[in-house]
Coordinates of N, CA and C in Angstrom, one line a residue:
Chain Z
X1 N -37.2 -3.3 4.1 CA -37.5 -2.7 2.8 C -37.9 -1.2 3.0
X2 N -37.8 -0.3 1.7 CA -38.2 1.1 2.2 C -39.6 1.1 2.0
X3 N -39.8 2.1 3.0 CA -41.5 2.0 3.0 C -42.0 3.3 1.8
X4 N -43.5 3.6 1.7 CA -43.9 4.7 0.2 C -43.5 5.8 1.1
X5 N -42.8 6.7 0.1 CA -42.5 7.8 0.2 C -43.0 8.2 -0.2
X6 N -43.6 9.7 0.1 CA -44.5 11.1 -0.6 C -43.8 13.0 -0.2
X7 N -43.8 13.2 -0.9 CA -43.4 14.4 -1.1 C -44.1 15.1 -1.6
X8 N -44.2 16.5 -1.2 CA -43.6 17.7 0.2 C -44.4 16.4 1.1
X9 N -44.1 17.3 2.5 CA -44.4 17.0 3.6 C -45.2 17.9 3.9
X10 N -44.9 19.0 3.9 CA -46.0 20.3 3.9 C -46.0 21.2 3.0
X11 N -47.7 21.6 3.2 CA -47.2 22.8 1.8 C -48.5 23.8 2.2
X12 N -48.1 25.3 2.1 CA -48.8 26.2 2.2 C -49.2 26.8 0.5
X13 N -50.6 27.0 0.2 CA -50.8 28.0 -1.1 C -52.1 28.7 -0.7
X14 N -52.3 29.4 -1.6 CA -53.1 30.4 -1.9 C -54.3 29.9 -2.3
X15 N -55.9 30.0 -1.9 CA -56.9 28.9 -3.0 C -56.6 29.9 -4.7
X16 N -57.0 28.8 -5.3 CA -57.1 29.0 -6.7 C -55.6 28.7 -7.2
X17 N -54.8 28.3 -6.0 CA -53.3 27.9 -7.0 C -53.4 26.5 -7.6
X18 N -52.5 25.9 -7.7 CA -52.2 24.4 -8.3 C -51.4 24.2 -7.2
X19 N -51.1 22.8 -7.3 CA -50.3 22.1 -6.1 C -50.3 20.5 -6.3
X20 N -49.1 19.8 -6.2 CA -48.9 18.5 -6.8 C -48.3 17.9 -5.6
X21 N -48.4 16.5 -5.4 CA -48.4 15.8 -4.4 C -47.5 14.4 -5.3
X22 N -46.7 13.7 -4.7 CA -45.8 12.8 -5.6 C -45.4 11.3 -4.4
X23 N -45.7 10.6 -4.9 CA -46.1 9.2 -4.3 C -45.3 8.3 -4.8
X24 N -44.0 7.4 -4.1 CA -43.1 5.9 -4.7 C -43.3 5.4 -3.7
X25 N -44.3 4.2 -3.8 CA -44.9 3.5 -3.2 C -43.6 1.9 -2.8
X26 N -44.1 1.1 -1.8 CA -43.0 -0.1 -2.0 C -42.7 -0.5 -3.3
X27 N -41.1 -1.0 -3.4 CA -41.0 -1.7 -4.9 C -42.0 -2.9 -4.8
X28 N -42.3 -3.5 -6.3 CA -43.7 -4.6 -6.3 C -45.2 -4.3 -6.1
X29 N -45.1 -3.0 -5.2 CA -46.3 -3.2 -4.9 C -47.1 -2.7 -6.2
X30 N -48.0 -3.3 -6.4 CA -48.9 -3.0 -7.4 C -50.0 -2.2 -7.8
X31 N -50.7 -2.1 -6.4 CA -51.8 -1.4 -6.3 C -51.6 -0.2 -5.3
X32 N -51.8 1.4 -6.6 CA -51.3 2.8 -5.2 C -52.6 3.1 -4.9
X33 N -52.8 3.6 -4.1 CA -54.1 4.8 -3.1 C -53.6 5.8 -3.1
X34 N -54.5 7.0 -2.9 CA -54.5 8.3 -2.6 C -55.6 8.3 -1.8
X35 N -55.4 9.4 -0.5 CA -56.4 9.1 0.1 C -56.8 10.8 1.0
X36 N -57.7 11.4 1.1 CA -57.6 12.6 1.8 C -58.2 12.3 3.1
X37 N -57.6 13.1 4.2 CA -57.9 12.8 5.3 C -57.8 14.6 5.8
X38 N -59.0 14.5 6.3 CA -59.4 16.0 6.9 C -59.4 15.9 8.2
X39 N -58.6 16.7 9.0 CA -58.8 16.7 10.7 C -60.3 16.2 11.3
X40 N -59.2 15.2 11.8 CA -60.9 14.8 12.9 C -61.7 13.4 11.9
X41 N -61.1 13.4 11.0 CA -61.6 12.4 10.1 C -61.3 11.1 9.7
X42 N -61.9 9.9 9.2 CA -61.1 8.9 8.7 C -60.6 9.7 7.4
X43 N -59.4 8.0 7.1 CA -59.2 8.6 4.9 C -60.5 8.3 4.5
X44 N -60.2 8.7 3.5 CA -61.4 8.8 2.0 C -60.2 8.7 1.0
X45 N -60.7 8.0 0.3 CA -60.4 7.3 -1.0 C -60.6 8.1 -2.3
X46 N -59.7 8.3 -2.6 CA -59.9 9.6 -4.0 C -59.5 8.8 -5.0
X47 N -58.4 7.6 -5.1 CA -58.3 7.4 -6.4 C -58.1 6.0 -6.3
X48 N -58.1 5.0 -6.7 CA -57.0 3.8 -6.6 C -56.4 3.1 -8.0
X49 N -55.3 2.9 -7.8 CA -54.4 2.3 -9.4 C -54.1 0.8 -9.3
X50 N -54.2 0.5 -10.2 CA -53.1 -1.1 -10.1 C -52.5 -1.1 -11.5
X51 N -51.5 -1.7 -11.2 CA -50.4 -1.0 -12.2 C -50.1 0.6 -12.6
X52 N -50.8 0.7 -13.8 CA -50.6 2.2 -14.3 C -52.5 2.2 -14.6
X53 N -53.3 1.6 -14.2 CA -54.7 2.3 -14.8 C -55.2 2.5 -13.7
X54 N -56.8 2.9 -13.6 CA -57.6 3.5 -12.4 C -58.2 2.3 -12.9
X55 N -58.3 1.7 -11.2 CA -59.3 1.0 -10.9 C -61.0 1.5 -10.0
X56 N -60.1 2.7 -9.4 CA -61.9 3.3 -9.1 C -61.1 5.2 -9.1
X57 N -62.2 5.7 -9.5 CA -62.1 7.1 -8.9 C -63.0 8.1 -8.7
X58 N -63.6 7.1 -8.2 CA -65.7 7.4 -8.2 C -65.9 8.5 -7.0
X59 N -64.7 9.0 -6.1 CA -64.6 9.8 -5.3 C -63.7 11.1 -5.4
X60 N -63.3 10.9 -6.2 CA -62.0 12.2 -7.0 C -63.0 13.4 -7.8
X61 N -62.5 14.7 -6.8 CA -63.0 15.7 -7.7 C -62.5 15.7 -9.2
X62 N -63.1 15.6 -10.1 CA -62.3 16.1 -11.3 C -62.5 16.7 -11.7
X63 N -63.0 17.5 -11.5 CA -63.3 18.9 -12.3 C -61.7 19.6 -11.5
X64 N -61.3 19.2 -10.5 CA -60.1 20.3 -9.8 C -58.9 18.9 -9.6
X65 N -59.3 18.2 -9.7 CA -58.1 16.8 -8.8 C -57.9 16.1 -10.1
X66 N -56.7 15.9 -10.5 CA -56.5 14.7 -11.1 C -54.9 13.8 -10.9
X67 N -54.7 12.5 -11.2 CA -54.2 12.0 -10.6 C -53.3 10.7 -11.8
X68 N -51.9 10.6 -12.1 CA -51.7 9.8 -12.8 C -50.5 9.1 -12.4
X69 N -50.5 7.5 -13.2 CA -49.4 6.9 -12.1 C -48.8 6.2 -14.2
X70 N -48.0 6.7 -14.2 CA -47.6 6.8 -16.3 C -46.8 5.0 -16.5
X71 N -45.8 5.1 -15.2 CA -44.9 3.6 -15.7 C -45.6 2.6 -14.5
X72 N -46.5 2.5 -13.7 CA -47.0 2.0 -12.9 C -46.2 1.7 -11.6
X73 N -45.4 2.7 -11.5 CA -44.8 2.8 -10.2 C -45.0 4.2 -9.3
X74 N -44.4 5.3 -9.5 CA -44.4 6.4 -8.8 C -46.4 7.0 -9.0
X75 N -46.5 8.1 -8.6 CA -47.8 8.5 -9.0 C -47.6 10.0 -8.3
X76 N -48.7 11.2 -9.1 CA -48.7 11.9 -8.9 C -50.4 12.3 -8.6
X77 N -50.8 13.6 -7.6 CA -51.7 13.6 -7.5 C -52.0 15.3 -7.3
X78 N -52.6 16.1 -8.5 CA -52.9 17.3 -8.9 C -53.8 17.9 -8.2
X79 N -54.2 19.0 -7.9 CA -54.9 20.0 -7.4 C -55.3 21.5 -8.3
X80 N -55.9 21.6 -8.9 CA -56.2 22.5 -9.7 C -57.3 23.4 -10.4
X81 N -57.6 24.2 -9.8 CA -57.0 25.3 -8.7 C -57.7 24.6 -7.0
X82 N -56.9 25.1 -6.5 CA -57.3 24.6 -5.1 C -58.4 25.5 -3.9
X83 N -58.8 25.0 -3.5 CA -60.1 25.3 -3.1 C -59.9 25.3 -0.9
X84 N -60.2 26.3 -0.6 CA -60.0 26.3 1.0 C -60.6 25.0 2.0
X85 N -61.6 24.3 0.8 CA -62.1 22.9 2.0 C -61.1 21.6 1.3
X86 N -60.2 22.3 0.4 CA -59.2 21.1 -0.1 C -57.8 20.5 1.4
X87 N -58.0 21.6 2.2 CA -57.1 21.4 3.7 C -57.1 20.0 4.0
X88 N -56.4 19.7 4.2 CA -56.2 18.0 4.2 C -55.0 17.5 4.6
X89 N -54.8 16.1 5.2 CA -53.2 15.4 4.9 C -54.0 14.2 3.9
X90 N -52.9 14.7 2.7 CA -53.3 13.7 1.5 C -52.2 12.4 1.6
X91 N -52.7 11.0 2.1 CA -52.0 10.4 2.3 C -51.9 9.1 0.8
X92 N -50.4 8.7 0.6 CA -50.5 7.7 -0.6 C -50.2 6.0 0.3
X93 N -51.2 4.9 -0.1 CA -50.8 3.9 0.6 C -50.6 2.9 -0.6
X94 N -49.6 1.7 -0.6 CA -49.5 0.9 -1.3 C -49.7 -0.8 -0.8
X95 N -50.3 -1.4 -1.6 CA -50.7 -2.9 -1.2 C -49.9 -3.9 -2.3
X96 N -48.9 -5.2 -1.5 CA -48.7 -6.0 -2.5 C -49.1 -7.0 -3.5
X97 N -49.1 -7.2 -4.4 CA -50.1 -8.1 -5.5 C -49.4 -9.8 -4.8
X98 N -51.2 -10.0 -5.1 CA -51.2 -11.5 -5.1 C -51.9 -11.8 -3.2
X99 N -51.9 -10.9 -2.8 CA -52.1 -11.4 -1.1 C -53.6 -11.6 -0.6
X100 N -53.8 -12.6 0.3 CA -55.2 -12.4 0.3 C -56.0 -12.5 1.3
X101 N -55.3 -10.8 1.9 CA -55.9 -10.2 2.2 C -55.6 -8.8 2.2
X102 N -55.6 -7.6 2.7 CA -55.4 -5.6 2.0 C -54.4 -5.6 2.7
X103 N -53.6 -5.7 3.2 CA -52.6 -5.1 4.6 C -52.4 -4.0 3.5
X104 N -52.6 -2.5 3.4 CA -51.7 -1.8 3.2 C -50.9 -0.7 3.9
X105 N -49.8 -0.2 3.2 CA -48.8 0.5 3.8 C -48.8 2.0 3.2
X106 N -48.4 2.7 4.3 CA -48.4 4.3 3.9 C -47.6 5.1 4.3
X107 N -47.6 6.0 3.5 CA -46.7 7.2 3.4 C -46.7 8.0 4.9
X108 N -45.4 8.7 4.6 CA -46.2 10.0 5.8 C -47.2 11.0 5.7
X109 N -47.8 11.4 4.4 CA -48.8 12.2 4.0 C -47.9 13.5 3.5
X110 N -48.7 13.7 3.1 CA -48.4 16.0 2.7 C -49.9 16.4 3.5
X111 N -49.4 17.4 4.3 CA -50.2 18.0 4.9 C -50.6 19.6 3.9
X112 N -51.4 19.8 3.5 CA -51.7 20.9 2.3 C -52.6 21.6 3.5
X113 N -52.0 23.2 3.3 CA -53.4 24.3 3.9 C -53.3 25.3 2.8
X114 N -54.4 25.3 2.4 CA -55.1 26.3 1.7 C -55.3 27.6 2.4
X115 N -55.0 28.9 1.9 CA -55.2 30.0 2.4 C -55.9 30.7 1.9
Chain X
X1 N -67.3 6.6 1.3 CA -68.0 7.0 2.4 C -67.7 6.3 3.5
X2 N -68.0 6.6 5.1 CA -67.3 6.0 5.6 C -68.4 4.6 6.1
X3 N -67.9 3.5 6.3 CA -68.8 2.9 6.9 C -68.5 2.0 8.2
X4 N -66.8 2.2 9.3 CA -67.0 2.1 10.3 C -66.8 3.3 11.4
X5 N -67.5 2.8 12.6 CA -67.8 3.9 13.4 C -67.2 3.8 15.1
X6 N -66.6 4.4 14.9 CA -65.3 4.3 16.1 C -66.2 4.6 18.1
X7 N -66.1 3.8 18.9 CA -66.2 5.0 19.9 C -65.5 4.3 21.2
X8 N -65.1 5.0 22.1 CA -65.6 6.5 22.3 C -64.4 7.3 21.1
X9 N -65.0 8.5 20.5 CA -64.5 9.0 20.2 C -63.2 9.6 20.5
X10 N -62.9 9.7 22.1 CA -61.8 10.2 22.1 C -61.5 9.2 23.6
X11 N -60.4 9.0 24.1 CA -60.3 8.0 25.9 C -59.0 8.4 26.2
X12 N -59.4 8.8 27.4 CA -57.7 9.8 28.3 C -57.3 8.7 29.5
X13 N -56.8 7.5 29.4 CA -56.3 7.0 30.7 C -55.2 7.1 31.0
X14 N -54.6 6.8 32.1 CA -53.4 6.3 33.1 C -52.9 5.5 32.4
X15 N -51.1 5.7 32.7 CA -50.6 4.5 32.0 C -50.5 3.7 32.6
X16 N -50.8 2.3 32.1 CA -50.8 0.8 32.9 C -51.9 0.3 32.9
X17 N -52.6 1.3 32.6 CA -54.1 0.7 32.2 C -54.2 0.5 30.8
X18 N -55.8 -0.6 30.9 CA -56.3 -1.1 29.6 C -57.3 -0.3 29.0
X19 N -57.0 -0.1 27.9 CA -57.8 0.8 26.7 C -58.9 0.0 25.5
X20 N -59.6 0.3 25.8 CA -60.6 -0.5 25.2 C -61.4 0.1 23.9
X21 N -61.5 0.0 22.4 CA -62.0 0.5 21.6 C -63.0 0.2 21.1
X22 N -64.1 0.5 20.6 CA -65.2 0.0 19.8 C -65.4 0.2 18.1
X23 N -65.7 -0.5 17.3 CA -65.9 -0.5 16.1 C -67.3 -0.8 15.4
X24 N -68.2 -0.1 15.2 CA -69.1 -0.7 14.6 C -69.4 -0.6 12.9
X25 N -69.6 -1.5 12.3 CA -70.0 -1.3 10.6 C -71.3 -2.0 10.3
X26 N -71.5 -1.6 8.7 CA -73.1 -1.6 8.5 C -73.1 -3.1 7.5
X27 N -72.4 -3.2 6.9 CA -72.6 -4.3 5.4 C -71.7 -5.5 5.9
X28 N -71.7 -6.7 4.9 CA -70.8 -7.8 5.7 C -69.6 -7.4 5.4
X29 N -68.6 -8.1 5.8 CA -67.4 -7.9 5.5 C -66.4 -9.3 5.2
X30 N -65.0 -8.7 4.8 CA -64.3 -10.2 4.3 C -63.5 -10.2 5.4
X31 N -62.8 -9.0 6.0 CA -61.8 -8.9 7.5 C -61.9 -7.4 7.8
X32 N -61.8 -6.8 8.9 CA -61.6 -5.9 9.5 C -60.2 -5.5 10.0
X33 N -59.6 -4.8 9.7 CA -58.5 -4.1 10.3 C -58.8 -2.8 11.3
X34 N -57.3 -3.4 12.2 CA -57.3 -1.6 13.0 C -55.7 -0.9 12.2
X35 N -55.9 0.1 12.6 CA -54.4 1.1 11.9 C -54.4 2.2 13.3
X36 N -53.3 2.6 13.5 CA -52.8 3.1 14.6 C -52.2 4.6 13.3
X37 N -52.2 6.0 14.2 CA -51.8 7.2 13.7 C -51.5 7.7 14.4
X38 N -50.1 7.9 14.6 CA -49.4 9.1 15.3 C -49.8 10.8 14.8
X39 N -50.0 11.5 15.5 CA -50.0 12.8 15.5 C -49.1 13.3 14.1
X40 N -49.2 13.4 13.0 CA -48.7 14.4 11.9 C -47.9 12.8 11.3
X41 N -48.1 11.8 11.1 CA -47.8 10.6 10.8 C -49.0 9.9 10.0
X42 N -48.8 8.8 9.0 CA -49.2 8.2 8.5 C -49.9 6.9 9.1
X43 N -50.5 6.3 8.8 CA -51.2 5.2 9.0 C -50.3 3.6 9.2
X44 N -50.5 2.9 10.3 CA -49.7 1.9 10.4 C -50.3 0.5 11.1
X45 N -50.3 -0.2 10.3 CA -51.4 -1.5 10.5 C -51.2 -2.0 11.4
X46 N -52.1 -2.3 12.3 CA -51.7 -3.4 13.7 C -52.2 -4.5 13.8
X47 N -53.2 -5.3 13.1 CA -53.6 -6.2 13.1 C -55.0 -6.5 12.0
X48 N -55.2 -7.4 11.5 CA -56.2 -8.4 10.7 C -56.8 -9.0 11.3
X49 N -58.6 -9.1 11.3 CA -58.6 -10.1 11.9 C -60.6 -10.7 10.5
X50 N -60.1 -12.0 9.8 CA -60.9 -12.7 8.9 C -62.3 -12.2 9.9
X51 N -63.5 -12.3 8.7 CA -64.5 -12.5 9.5 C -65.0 -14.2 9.8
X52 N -64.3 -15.1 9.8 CA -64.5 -16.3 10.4 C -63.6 -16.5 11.4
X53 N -63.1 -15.1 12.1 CA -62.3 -15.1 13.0 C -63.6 -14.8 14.8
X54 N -62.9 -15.1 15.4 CA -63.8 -14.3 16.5 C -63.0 -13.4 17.2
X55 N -61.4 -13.5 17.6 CA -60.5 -13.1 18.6 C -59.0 -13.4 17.2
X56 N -58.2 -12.3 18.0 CA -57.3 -12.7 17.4 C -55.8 -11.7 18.5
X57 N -54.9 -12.2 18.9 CA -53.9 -11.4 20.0 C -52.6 -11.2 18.9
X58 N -51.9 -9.7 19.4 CA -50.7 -9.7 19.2 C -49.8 -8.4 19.8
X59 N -48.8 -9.1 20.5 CA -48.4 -8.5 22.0 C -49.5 -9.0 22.8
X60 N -49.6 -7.1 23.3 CA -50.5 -6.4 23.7 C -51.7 -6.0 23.1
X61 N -52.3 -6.6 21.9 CA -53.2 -6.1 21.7 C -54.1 -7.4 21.5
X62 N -55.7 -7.0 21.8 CA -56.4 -8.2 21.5 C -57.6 -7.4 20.7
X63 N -58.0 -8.2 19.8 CA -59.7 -7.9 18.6 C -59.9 -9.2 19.0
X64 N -61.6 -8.4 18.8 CA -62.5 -9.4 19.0 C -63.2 -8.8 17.6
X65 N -64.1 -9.9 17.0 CA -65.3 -9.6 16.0 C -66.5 -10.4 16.6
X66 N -67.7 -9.7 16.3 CA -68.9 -10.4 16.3 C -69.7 -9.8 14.9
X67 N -69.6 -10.4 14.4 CA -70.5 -10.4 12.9 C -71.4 -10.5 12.9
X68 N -72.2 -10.9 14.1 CA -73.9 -11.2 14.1 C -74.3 -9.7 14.6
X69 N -73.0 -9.1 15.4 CA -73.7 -7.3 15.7 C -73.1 -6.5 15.0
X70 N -72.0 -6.9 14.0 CA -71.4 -6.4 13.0 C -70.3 -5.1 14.0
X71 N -69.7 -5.8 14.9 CA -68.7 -4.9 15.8 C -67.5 -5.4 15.9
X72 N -66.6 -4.8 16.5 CA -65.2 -5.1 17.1 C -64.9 -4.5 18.0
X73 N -63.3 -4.9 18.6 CA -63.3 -4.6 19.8 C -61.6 -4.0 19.4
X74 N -61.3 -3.3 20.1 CA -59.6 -3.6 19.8 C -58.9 -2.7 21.9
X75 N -58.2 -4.2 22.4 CA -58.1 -3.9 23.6 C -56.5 -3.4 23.7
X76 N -56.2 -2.8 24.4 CA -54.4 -2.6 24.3 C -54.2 -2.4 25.9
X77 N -53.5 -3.9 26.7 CA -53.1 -4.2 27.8 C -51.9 -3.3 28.6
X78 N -52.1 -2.3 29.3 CA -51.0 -2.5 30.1 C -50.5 -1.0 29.2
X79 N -50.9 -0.3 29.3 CA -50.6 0.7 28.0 C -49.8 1.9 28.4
X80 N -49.1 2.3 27.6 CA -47.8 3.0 27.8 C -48.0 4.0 27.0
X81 N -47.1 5.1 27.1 CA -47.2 6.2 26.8 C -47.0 7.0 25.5
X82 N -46.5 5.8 24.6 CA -46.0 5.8 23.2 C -47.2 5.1 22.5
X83 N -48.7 4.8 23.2 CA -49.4 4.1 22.7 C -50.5 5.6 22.5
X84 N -50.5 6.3 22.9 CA -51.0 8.2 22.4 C -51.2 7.7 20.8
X85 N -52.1 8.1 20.2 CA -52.4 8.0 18.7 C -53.5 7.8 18.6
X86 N -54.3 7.7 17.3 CA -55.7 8.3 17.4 C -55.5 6.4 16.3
X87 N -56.7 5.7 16.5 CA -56.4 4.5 16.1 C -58.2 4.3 15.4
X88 N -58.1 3.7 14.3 CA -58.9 3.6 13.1 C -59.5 1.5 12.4
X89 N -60.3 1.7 12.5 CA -60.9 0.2 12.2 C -61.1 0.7 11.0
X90 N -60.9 -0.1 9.9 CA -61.4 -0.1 8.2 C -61.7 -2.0 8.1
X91 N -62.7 -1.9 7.1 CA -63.3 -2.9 6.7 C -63.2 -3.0 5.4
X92 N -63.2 -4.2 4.6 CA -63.0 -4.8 3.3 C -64.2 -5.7 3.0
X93 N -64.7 -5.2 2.1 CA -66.2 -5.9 1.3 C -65.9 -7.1 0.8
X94 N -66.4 -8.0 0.7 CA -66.1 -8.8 -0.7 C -65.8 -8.5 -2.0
X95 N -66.6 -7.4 -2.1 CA -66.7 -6.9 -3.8 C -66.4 -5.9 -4.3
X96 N -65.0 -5.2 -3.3 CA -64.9 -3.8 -3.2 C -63.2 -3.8 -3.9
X97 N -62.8 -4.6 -4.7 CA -61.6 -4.6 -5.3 C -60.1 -4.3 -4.0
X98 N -60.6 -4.7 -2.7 CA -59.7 -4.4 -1.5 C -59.9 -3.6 -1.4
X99 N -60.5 -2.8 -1.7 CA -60.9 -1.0 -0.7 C -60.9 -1.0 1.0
X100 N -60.5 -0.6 1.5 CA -60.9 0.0 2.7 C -61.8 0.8 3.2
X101 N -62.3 0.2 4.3 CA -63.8 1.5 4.2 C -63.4 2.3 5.5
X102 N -62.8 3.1 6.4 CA -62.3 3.5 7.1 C -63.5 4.4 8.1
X103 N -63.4 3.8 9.6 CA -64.4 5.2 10.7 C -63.3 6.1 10.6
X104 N -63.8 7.0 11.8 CA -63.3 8.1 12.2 C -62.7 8.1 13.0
X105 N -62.3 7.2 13.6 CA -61.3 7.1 14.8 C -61.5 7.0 16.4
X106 N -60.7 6.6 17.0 CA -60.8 7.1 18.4 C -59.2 7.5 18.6
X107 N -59.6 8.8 19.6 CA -58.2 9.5 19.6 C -57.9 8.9 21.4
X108 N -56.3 8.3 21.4 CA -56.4 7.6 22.7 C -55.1 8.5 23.5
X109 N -55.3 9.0 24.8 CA -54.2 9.7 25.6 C -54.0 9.1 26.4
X110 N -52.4 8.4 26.8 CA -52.3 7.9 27.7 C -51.7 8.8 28.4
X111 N -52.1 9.1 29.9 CA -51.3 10.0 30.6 C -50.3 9.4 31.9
X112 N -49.2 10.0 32.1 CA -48.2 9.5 32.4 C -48.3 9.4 33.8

């Protein structure tokens, strides 16, 4: 099966630009992640969906970050305006419904640097 | 936030040798996973192991859990030089909707 795709793979901007990150997770899978991972660091958990709603996003900047997944498949993940400690690989992972237990699967990430 | 804790932080061995990792977390848990990360790569699951588990093998790799010191182990036999990647224990709550709670890793070099 194909595994979650994310697109760009890298991306240079300016702080104070915008910048979008785009996540198709396995077919089925039900539940997407976004996750920022800062050199030297574990992920962090910025958003999680099942289906098309948020199930947590108790860690997502929103005042600059936001994040929507419309038919409960693909998902996009916003930056706005972006900020020099936003440097990150933002990785998207997907988990299948019904299992019981998390195995999830992940993207290659977007590696974002802020300038 | 993170709540497991990797060490040693970083381990440089020979290849053929065995690589030994540590995991420690603070709250109970329902299973612990390791995930393996290549350099500018994504995250790639190597193994589950229940917390009414103690040990669990596959290949080359072996976990261990002890729940009473709230640790793990994750061993990699015989190790080769494609096994280079920085490798991550995450934990799962009971009551955390399957979240993952992820350390910080240990970055492992095998030298040739």
């Amino acid at each position: 099966e194909a595994g979650v795709a994310q697109s760009p793979r890298y991306k240079i901007i300016e702080k104070r630009q915008s910048v979008a990150f785009w996540c198709n997770p396995i077919s089925g899978h039900a539940t997407l992640y976004w996750y920022q991972q800062i050199l030297g660091q574990g992920p962090k958990l910025l958003i999680q969906f099942q289906n098309n709603g948020v199930v947590d996003d108790s860690q997502l900047p929103k005042d600059r970050f936001s994040a929507e997944r419309l038919k409960g498949v693909d998902s996009t993940l916003k930056i706005q305006p972006a900020k020099l400690e936003d440097s990150a690989v933002y990785l998207c992972a997907s988990r299948a419904p019904g299992r019981s237990y998390n195995e999830q699967f992940f993207g290659p990430g977007t590696r974002l640097t802020v300038l | 936030s993170q709540q497991g804790e990797e060490d040693p932080q970083a381990l440089s061995i020979q290849e053929g040798e065995n690589a030994t990792m540590n995991c420690s977390y603070k709250t109970s848990i329902n299973n612990l996973q390791w995930y393996r990360q290549n350099s500018g790569r994504g995250l790639v699951h190597l193994i589950l192991i229940r917390s009414n588990e103690r040990e669990k093998h596959s290949g080359r790799l072996r976990v261990t859990l002890d729940t009473s010191k709230k640790s793990s182990s994750l061993l990699i036999t015989a190790s080769r030089a494609a096994d280079t990647a920085s490798y991550f224990c995450a934990t799962t709550r009971r009551d955390s909707n399957y979240q993952l709670i992820w350390g910080a890793g240990t970055k492992l070099i095998i030298k040739p």
